[in-house]
Amino acid sequence: MFIRFTVENFLSFNRRTEFNMIASAEDRHKHHMLCANNDSLASLLRASIIYGANASGKSNLIRVMEFAKDFIVEGVEKNKNIGTIPFKLSNPDRLKEPSRFEFEFTCNGRQYAYGFVTNKRKVHEEWLFEVTLEKDDPIYERTGDDIKFNFSHSILQKIDDKEKARLGYEAESTRENLLFLTNTRERKIRHFDFAYKWFDDVLTIIFPHSRVATLPLLIRTEERRFGELLRPFDLGIERLSIREILFDDCKDIVYDKTGGRLDENRSIKDCIEALLIKKRPKKCKELFVHIHTNNNYSSQLYDKLTEFIHIRKAIESARRLGGCSPKDPQYPHKIGTELYKLMSKLLPL
């Protein structure tokens, strides 16, 4: 679970700014708290709200978290800039200073702090600590090119000398524009998987424009609950429902990304094809030819799609749909969810 996030010298945040979910000593609303089962850990709030005037930095805080998560999970290529954006409304020297990011989170009943300091070119500092109310216990710390491990910590305590040597080698070979935590994932060093997976699988950042691929499934299983959640907001929406239709036979009005109507006499499939082909003509044609007509999945096409989409799940969805033609009696009727997930990934391209 998320505990705390701090940022300094990035976007509109000059001085160190903190957003945390730590509960106060107020005990009148305990049903809003997740009480720690250990006196050394902090009790947390179940939910929180950020509010403030327009242009006060609310959205920027989420953008900062998204940037930090992407850098941790994806990293950057060799010889590429990291993409930091220092605070600009201060003295010129501030632009030359690095940006600082830190997350605190719970995992497997323990609380951790992970953070880094970086500029556009290199990572200056990086650290992973186990934190309690009494003390902070380091797991590893990085200063410049030097990474030191605390082999007395329980996570590293039982590894042998060979594994210690391997850790040292991988630490020394970590690129200056790459986080060591990111490198451990690439190099299959499993001791820190819990931290990497928290950022990759648990920390979920959703903007108003984000596409939620699992929404149809959630609506299907929780239709009544969705209606109850929407009514208090007075959006004019009484309920959400989902129905299955044959994708090829659907004739509905489809809008492009600018709000212009494409063609109400064309199927959704045709309109999506038109949008994609307009963006990436050659590769999009290959993609749809494969999905609708090709029974054999060639490795050459797989490589092209991997380069094009960069999202393995979308490719696998296309792969499952590639086995039969819409004219085939065995063509699946319940493909809406798979196509929705696939198209939600492809349309932004």
Short mmCIF file of N, CA and C in Angstrom, two decimals, residues 13-137:
data_model
loop_
_atom_site.label_atom_id
_atom_site.label_comp_id
_atom_site.label_asym_id
_atom_site.label_seq_id
_atom_site.Cartn_x
_atom_site.Cartn_y
_atom_site.Cartn_z
N PHE A 13 7.21 21.98 -8.58
CA PHE A 13 7.59 21.77 -7.18
C PHE A 13 9.05 22.17 -6.99
N ASN A 14 9.25 23.28 -6.31
CA ASN A 14 10.61 23.79 -6.08
C ASN A 14 11.19 23.14 -4.83
N ARG A 15 10.65 23.48 -3.70
CA ARG A 15 11.10 22.87 -2.44
C ARG A 15 10.46 21.50 -2.25
N ARG A 16 11.02 20.75 -1.34
CA ARG A 16 10.53 19.39 -1.12
C ARG A 16 9.06 19.41 -0.70
N THR A 17 8.24 18.68 -1.43
CA THR A 17 6.80 18.63 -1.20
C THR A 17 6.39 17.20 -0.92
N GLU A 18 5.49 17.03 0.03
CA GLU A 18 5.12 15.68 0.48
C GLU A 18 3.62 15.46 0.42
N PHE A 19 3.24 14.28 -0.04
CA PHE A 19 1.86 13.82 0.05
C PHE A 19 1.88 12.49 0.78
N ASN A 20 1.16 12.38 1.89
CA ASN A 20 1.22 11.12 2.64
C ASN A 20 -0.16 10.64 3.08
N MET A 21 -0.23 9.35 3.35
CA MET A 21 -1.46 8.69 3.75
C MET A 21 -1.40 8.23 5.21
N ILE A 22 -0.51 8.81 5.98
CA ILE A 22 -0.35 8.43 7.38
C ILE A 22 -1.48 9.04 8.21
N ALA A 23 -2.14 8.20 9.00
CA ALA A 23 -3.27 8.66 9.80
C ALA A 23 -2.79 9.50 10.98
N SER A 24 -3.60 10.48 11.35
CA SER A 24 -3.29 11.32 12.51
C SER A 24 -3.71 10.59 13.79
N ALA A 25 -3.55 11.28 14.90
CA ALA A 25 -3.93 10.69 16.18
C ALA A 25 -5.44 10.72 16.41
N GLU A 26 -6.17 11.40 15.52
CA GLU A 26 -7.63 11.46 15.61
C GLU A 26 -8.22 10.04 15.54
N ASP A 27 -9.09 9.70 16.51
CA ASP A 27 -9.60 8.33 16.57
C ASP A 27 -11.11 8.24 16.42
N ARG A 28 -11.76 9.33 15.92
CA ARG A 28 -13.22 9.28 15.79
C ARG A 28 -13.68 8.55 14.53
N HIS A 29 -12.78 8.36 13.59
CA HIS A 29 -13.17 7.74 12.32
C HIS A 29 -12.27 6.54 12.01
N LYS A 30 -12.23 5.61 12.91
CA LYS A 30 -11.34 4.47 12.75
C LYS A 30 -11.70 3.59 11.55
N HIS A 31 -12.96 3.68 11.09
CA HIS A 31 -13.36 2.88 9.93
C HIS A 31 -12.71 3.41 8.65
N HIS A 32 -12.12 4.61 8.71
CA HIS A 32 -11.39 5.15 7.56
C HIS A 32 -9.90 4.84 7.63
N MET A 33 -9.50 4.07 8.62
CA MET A 33 -8.08 3.79 8.83
C MET A 33 -7.76 2.32 8.62
N LEU A 34 -6.52 2.08 8.21
CA LEU A 34 -5.95 0.74 8.22
C LEU A 34 -4.94 0.70 9.35
N CYS A 35 -5.37 0.14 10.46
CA CYS A 35 -4.53 0.15 11.66
C CYS A 35 -3.41 -0.87 11.53
N ALA A 36 -2.20 -0.44 11.85
CA ALA A 36 -1.05 -1.34 11.78
C ALA A 36 -1.15 -2.40 12.87
N ASN A 37 -0.76 -3.62 12.52
CA ASN A 37 -0.78 -4.71 13.51
C ASN A 37 0.54 -4.81 14.25
N ASN A 38 1.36 -3.80 14.10
CA ASN A 38 2.67 -3.77 14.74
C ASN A 38 2.91 -2.34 15.23
N ASP A 39 3.30 -2.19 16.49
CA ASP A 39 3.48 -0.86 17.08
C ASP A 39 4.59 -0.06 16.41
N SER A 40 5.46 -0.73 15.67
CA SER A 40 6.56 -0.02 15.03
C SER A 40 6.19 0.52 13.65
N LEU A 41 4.95 0.20 13.18
CA LEU A 41 4.52 0.65 11.86
C LEU A 41 3.42 1.69 11.99
N ALA A 42 3.30 2.54 10.98
CA ALA A 42 2.31 3.62 10.99
C ALA A 42 0.95 3.11 10.51
N SER A 43 -0.12 3.63 11.12
CA SER A 43 -1.47 3.36 10.63
C SER A 43 -1.75 4.30 9.45
N LEU A 44 -2.53 3.82 8.49
CA LEU A 44 -2.71 4.55 7.24
C LEU A 44 -4.18 4.85 6.96
N LEU A 45 -4.43 5.86 6.15
CA LEU A 45 -5.77 6.19 5.69
C LEU A 45 -6.15 5.29 4.52
N ARG A 46 -7.44 4.98 4.43
CA ARG A 46 -7.91 4.17 3.31
C ARG A 46 -7.97 4.97 2.02
N ALA A 47 -8.24 6.26 2.13
CA ALA A 47 -8.36 7.11 0.94
C ALA A 47 -8.01 8.54 1.32
N SER A 48 -7.69 9.34 0.32
CA SER A 48 -7.38 10.75 0.57
C SER A 48 -7.76 11.55 -0.66
N ILE A 49 -7.91 12.86 -0.50
CA ILE A 49 -8.28 13.76 -1.58
C ILE A 49 -7.31 14.92 -1.63
N ILE A 50 -6.87 15.27 -2.83
CA ILE A 50 -6.05 16.46 -3.04
C ILE A 50 -6.94 17.55 -3.61
N TYR A 51 -7.00 18.69 -2.96
CA TYR A 51 -7.84 19.78 -3.47
C TYR A 51 -7.06 21.09 -3.40
N GLY A 52 -7.49 22.05 -4.21
CA GLY A 52 -6.81 23.33 -4.25
C GLY A 52 -7.26 24.14 -5.44
N ALA A 53 -6.74 25.35 -5.55
CA ALA A 53 -7.13 26.25 -6.64
C ALA A 53 -6.63 25.72 -7.98
N ASN A 54 -7.21 26.23 -9.06
CA ASN A 54 -6.73 25.89 -10.39
C ASN A 54 -5.27 26.29 -10.54
N ALA A 55 -4.51 25.47 -11.25
CA ALA A 55 -3.09 25.74 -11.53
C ALA A 55 -2.25 25.77 -10.25
N SER A 56 -2.70 25.04 -9.23
CA SER A 56 -1.93 25.01 -7.99
C SER A 56 -1.03 23.78 -7.89
N GLY A 57 -1.06 22.89 -8.89
CA GLY A 57 -0.14 21.77 -8.91
C GLY A 57 -0.74 20.42 -8.61
N LYS A 58 -2.08 20.32 -8.53
CA LYS A 58 -2.71 19.04 -8.20
C LYS A 58 -2.38 17.97 -9.25
N SER A 59 -2.63 18.29 -10.50
CA SER A 59 -2.35 17.33 -11.58
C SER A 59 -0.86 17.07 -11.72
N ASN A 60 -0.06 18.10 -11.47
CA ASN A 60 1.39 17.93 -11.59
C ASN A 60 1.93 16.91 -10.60
N LEU A 61 1.32 16.85 -9.42
CA LEU A 61 1.76 15.87 -8.44
C LEU A 61 1.60 14.46 -8.98
N ILE A 62 0.48 14.20 -9.65
CA ILE A 62 0.24 12.88 -10.23
C ILE A 62 1.19 12.66 -11.41
N ARG A 63 1.44 13.70 -12.20
CA ARG A 63 2.37 13.57 -13.33
C ARG A 63 3.78 13.24 -12.83
N VAL A 64 4.16 13.83 -11.71
CA VAL A 64 5.48 13.53 -11.15
C VAL A 64 5.57 12.07 -10.74
N MET A 65 4.52 11.58 -10.09
CA MET A 65 4.50 10.18 -9.69
C MET A 65 4.55 9.26 -10.90
N GLU A 66 3.84 9.65 -11.96
CA GLU A 66 3.87 8.84 -13.19
C GLU A 66 5.26 8.83 -13.79
N PHE A 67 5.93 9.99 -13.82
CA PHE A 67 7.29 10.05 -14.36
C PHE A 67 8.21 9.13 -13.56
N ALA A 68 8.14 9.23 -12.22
CA ALA A 68 9.02 8.43 -11.37
C ALA A 68 8.75 6.94 -11.57
N LYS A 69 7.48 6.56 -11.63
CA LYS A 69 7.14 5.15 -11.84
C LYS A 69 7.68 4.65 -13.18
N ASP A 70 7.47 5.42 -14.24
CA ASP A 70 7.93 5.01 -15.57
C ASP A 70 9.45 4.85 -15.60
N PHE A 71 10.15 5.75 -14.94
CA PHE A 71 11.61 5.67 -14.92
C PHE A 71 12.08 4.42 -14.16
N ILE A 72 11.37 4.08 -13.09
CA ILE A 72 11.72 2.89 -12.31
C ILE A 72 11.42 1.62 -13.10
N VAL A 73 10.24 1.55 -13.71
CA VAL A 73 9.79 0.32 -14.36
C VAL A 73 10.42 0.15 -15.74
N GLU A 74 10.49 1.22 -16.52
CA GLU A 74 10.94 1.13 -17.90
C GLU A 74 12.41 1.51 -18.08
N GLY A 75 12.91 2.44 -17.26
CA GLY A 75 14.27 2.94 -17.45
C GLY A 75 14.37 3.76 -18.73
N VAL A 76 15.59 4.01 -19.18
CA VAL A 76 15.83 4.69 -20.45
C VAL A 76 16.93 3.94 -21.20
N GLU A 77 16.99 4.15 -22.48
CA GLU A 77 18.00 3.48 -23.29
C GLU A 77 19.37 4.10 -23.05
N LYS A 78 20.39 3.37 -23.43
CA LYS A 78 21.76 3.84 -23.30
C LYS A 78 21.95 5.13 -24.08
N ASN A 79 22.66 6.09 -23.47
CA ASN A 79 22.98 7.38 -24.09
C ASN A 79 21.77 8.27 -24.34
N LYS A 80 20.63 7.95 -23.68
CA LYS A 80 19.45 8.79 -23.78
C LYS A 80 19.29 9.64 -22.52
N ASN A 81 18.72 10.83 -22.67
CA ASN A 81 18.44 11.67 -21.51
C ASN A 81 17.32 11.07 -20.67
N ILE A 82 17.36 11.34 -19.39
CA ILE A 82 16.38 10.78 -18.47
C ILE A 82 15.04 11.52 -18.56
N GLY A 83 15.06 12.78 -18.89
CA GLY A 83 13.80 13.51 -19.10
C GLY A 83 13.30 14.27 -17.91
N THR A 84 14.15 14.59 -16.97
CA THR A 84 13.73 15.39 -15.82
C THR A 84 13.41 16.82 -16.28
N ILE A 85 12.47 17.46 -15.58
CA ILE A 85 12.08 18.85 -15.88
C ILE A 85 12.19 19.65 -14.59
N PRO A 86 13.36 20.28 -14.32
CA PRO A 86 13.54 21.01 -13.06
C PRO A 86 12.60 22.21 -12.96
N PHE A 87 12.39 22.65 -11.75
CA PHE A 87 11.59 23.84 -11.48
C PHE A 87 12.25 25.05 -12.15
N LYS A 88 11.47 25.83 -12.92
CA LYS A 88 12.05 26.89 -13.75
C LYS A 88 11.87 28.29 -13.19
N LEU A 89 10.99 28.46 -12.22
CA LEU A 89 10.69 29.81 -11.74
C LEU A 89 11.53 30.18 -10.53
N SER A 90 12.80 29.90 -10.59
CA SER A 90 13.71 30.21 -9.50
C SER A 90 15.00 30.75 -10.12
N ASN A 91 16.06 30.81 -9.36
CA ASN A 91 17.30 31.31 -9.93
C ASN A 91 17.86 30.30 -10.94
N PRO A 92 18.63 30.76 -11.92
CA PRO A 92 19.12 29.87 -12.99
C PRO A 92 19.91 28.68 -12.49
N ASP A 93 20.58 28.82 -11.33
CA ASP A 93 21.36 27.71 -10.81
C ASP A 93 20.49 26.52 -10.43
N ARG A 94 19.21 26.80 -10.10
CA ARG A 94 18.31 25.73 -9.71
C ARG A 94 18.07 24.76 -10.87
N LEU A 95 18.13 25.25 -12.09
CA LEU A 95 17.93 24.40 -13.26
C LEU A 95 19.04 23.37 -13.40
N LYS A 96 20.20 23.66 -12.82
CA LYS A 96 21.33 22.75 -12.93
C LYS A 96 21.31 21.68 -11.84
N GLU A 97 20.46 21.88 -10.83
CA GLU A 97 20.41 20.94 -9.71
C GLU A 97 19.54 19.73 -10.06
N PRO A 98 19.83 18.57 -9.50
CA PRO A 98 19.03 17.36 -9.79
C PRO A 98 17.67 17.40 -9.10
N SER A 99 16.79 16.53 -9.55
CA SER A 99 15.45 16.37 -8.96
C SER A 99 15.46 15.17 -8.01
N ARG A 100 14.61 15.24 -7.00
CA ARG A 100 14.58 14.19 -5.98
C ARG A 100 13.18 13.58 -5.88
N PHE A 101 13.10 12.25 -5.78
CA PHE A 101 11.83 11.53 -5.69
C PHE A 101 11.97 10.43 -4.63
N GLU A 102 10.91 10.24 -3.85
CA GLU A 102 10.93 9.13 -2.87
C GLU A 102 9.52 8.62 -2.64
N PHE A 103 9.40 7.30 -2.61
CA PHE A 103 8.14 6.62 -2.28
C PHE A 103 8.33 5.84 -0.99
N GLU A 104 7.29 5.81 -0.16
CA GLU A 104 7.23 4.87 0.95
C GLU A 104 6.00 3.99 0.73
N PHE A 105 6.13 2.70 0.97
CA PHE A 105 5.06 1.76 0.68
C PHE A 105 5.17 0.55 1.59
N THR A 106 4.07 -0.18 1.69
CA THR A 106 4.06 -1.42 2.46
C THR A 106 4.08 -2.60 1.49
N CYS A 107 4.77 -3.65 1.90
CA CYS A 107 4.86 -4.87 1.09
C CYS A 107 5.17 -6.04 2.03
N ASN A 108 4.34 -7.07 1.97
CA ASN A 108 4.53 -8.27 2.80
C ASN A 108 4.64 -7.94 4.29
N GLY A 109 3.81 -6.99 4.73
CA GLY A 109 3.76 -6.65 6.14
C GLY A 109 4.89 -5.76 6.62
N ARG A 110 5.72 -5.26 5.72
CA ARG A 110 6.81 -4.36 6.08
C ARG A 110 6.68 -3.05 5.32
N GLN A 111 7.31 -2.02 5.84
CA GLN A 111 7.26 -0.71 5.20
C GLN A 111 8.65 -0.35 4.69
N TYR A 112 8.67 0.18 3.45
CA TYR A 112 9.93 0.49 2.79
C TYR A 112 9.93 1.91 2.24
N ALA A 113 11.12 2.44 2.08
CA ALA A 113 11.31 3.73 1.40
C ALA A 113 12.28 3.52 0.25
N TYR A 114 11.84 3.91 -0.94
CA TYR A 114 12.72 3.83 -2.11
C TYR A 114 12.74 5.19 -2.80
N GLY A 115 13.93 5.67 -3.14
CA GLY A 115 14.01 6.97 -3.78
C GLY A 115 15.27 7.13 -4.59
N PHE A 116 15.33 8.23 -5.32
CA PHE A 116 16.50 8.51 -6.15
C PHE A 116 16.59 10.01 -6.43
N VAL A 117 17.80 10.43 -6.75
CA VAL A 117 18.09 11.82 -7.12
C VAL A 117 18.74 11.76 -8.50
N THR A 118 18.20 12.51 -9.45
CA THR A 118 18.71 12.42 -10.81
C THR A 118 18.57 13.74 -11.55
N ASN A 119 19.41 13.95 -12.53
CA ASN A 119 19.21 15.02 -13.48
C ASN A 119 18.99 14.39 -14.86
N LYS A 120 19.08 15.18 -15.92
CA LYS A 120 18.80 14.65 -17.26
C LYS A 120 19.81 13.60 -17.69
N ARG A 121 21.01 13.67 -17.14
CA ARG A 121 22.10 12.84 -17.65
C ARG A 121 22.38 11.61 -16.82
N LYS A 122 22.29 11.71 -15.48
CA LYS A 122 22.73 10.59 -14.65
C LYS A 122 21.99 10.54 -13.32
N VAL A 123 22.01 9.36 -12.72
CA VAL A 123 21.46 9.16 -11.38
C VAL A 123 22.56 9.49 -10.37
N HIS A 124 22.29 10.43 -9.48
CA HIS A 124 23.28 10.84 -8.48
C HIS A 124 23.17 10.01 -7.20
N GLU A 125 21.95 9.70 -6.81
CA GLU A 125 21.74 8.93 -5.58
C GLU A 125 20.56 7.97 -5.78
N GLU A 126 20.57 6.90 -5.02
CA GLU A 126 19.47 5.93 -5.03
C GLU A 126 19.53 5.16 -3.72
N TRP A 127 18.37 4.81 -3.17
CA TRP A 127 18.38 4.11 -1.89
C TRP A 127 17.12 3.26 -1.72
N LEU A 128 17.27 2.21 -0.95
CA LEU A 128 16.16 1.34 -0.54
C LEU A 128 16.34 1.05 0.94
N PHE A 129 15.36 1.46 1.75
CA PHE A 129 15.40 1.28 3.20
C PHE A 129 14.16 0.52 3.66
N GLU A 130 14.31 -0.22 4.74
CA GLU A 130 13.14 -0.67 5.48
C GLU A 130 12.92 0.34 6.59
N VAL A 131 11.69 0.84 6.73
CA VAL A 131 11.42 1.93 7.67
C VAL A 131 10.42 1.48 8.73
N THR A 132 10.63 1.92 9.94
CA THR A 132 9.68 1.75 11.04
C THR A 132 9.57 3.09 11.75
N LEU A 133 8.73 3.16 12.77
CA LEU A 133 8.60 4.41 13.52
C LEU A 133 9.85 4.72 14.32
N GLU A 134 10.65 3.68 14.62
CA GLU A 134 11.86 3.89 15.44
C GLU A 134 13.12 4.17 14.62
N LYS A 135 13.26 3.51 13.45
CA LYS A 135 14.53 3.64 12.73
C LYS A 135 14.35 3.31 11.25
N ASP A 136 15.35 3.71 10.47
CA ASP A 136 15.42 3.37 9.05
C ASP A 136 16.61 2.44 8.85
N ASP A 137 16.34 1.26 8.32
CA ASP A 137 17.39 0.26 8.15
C ASP A 137 17.75 0.15 6.67
#
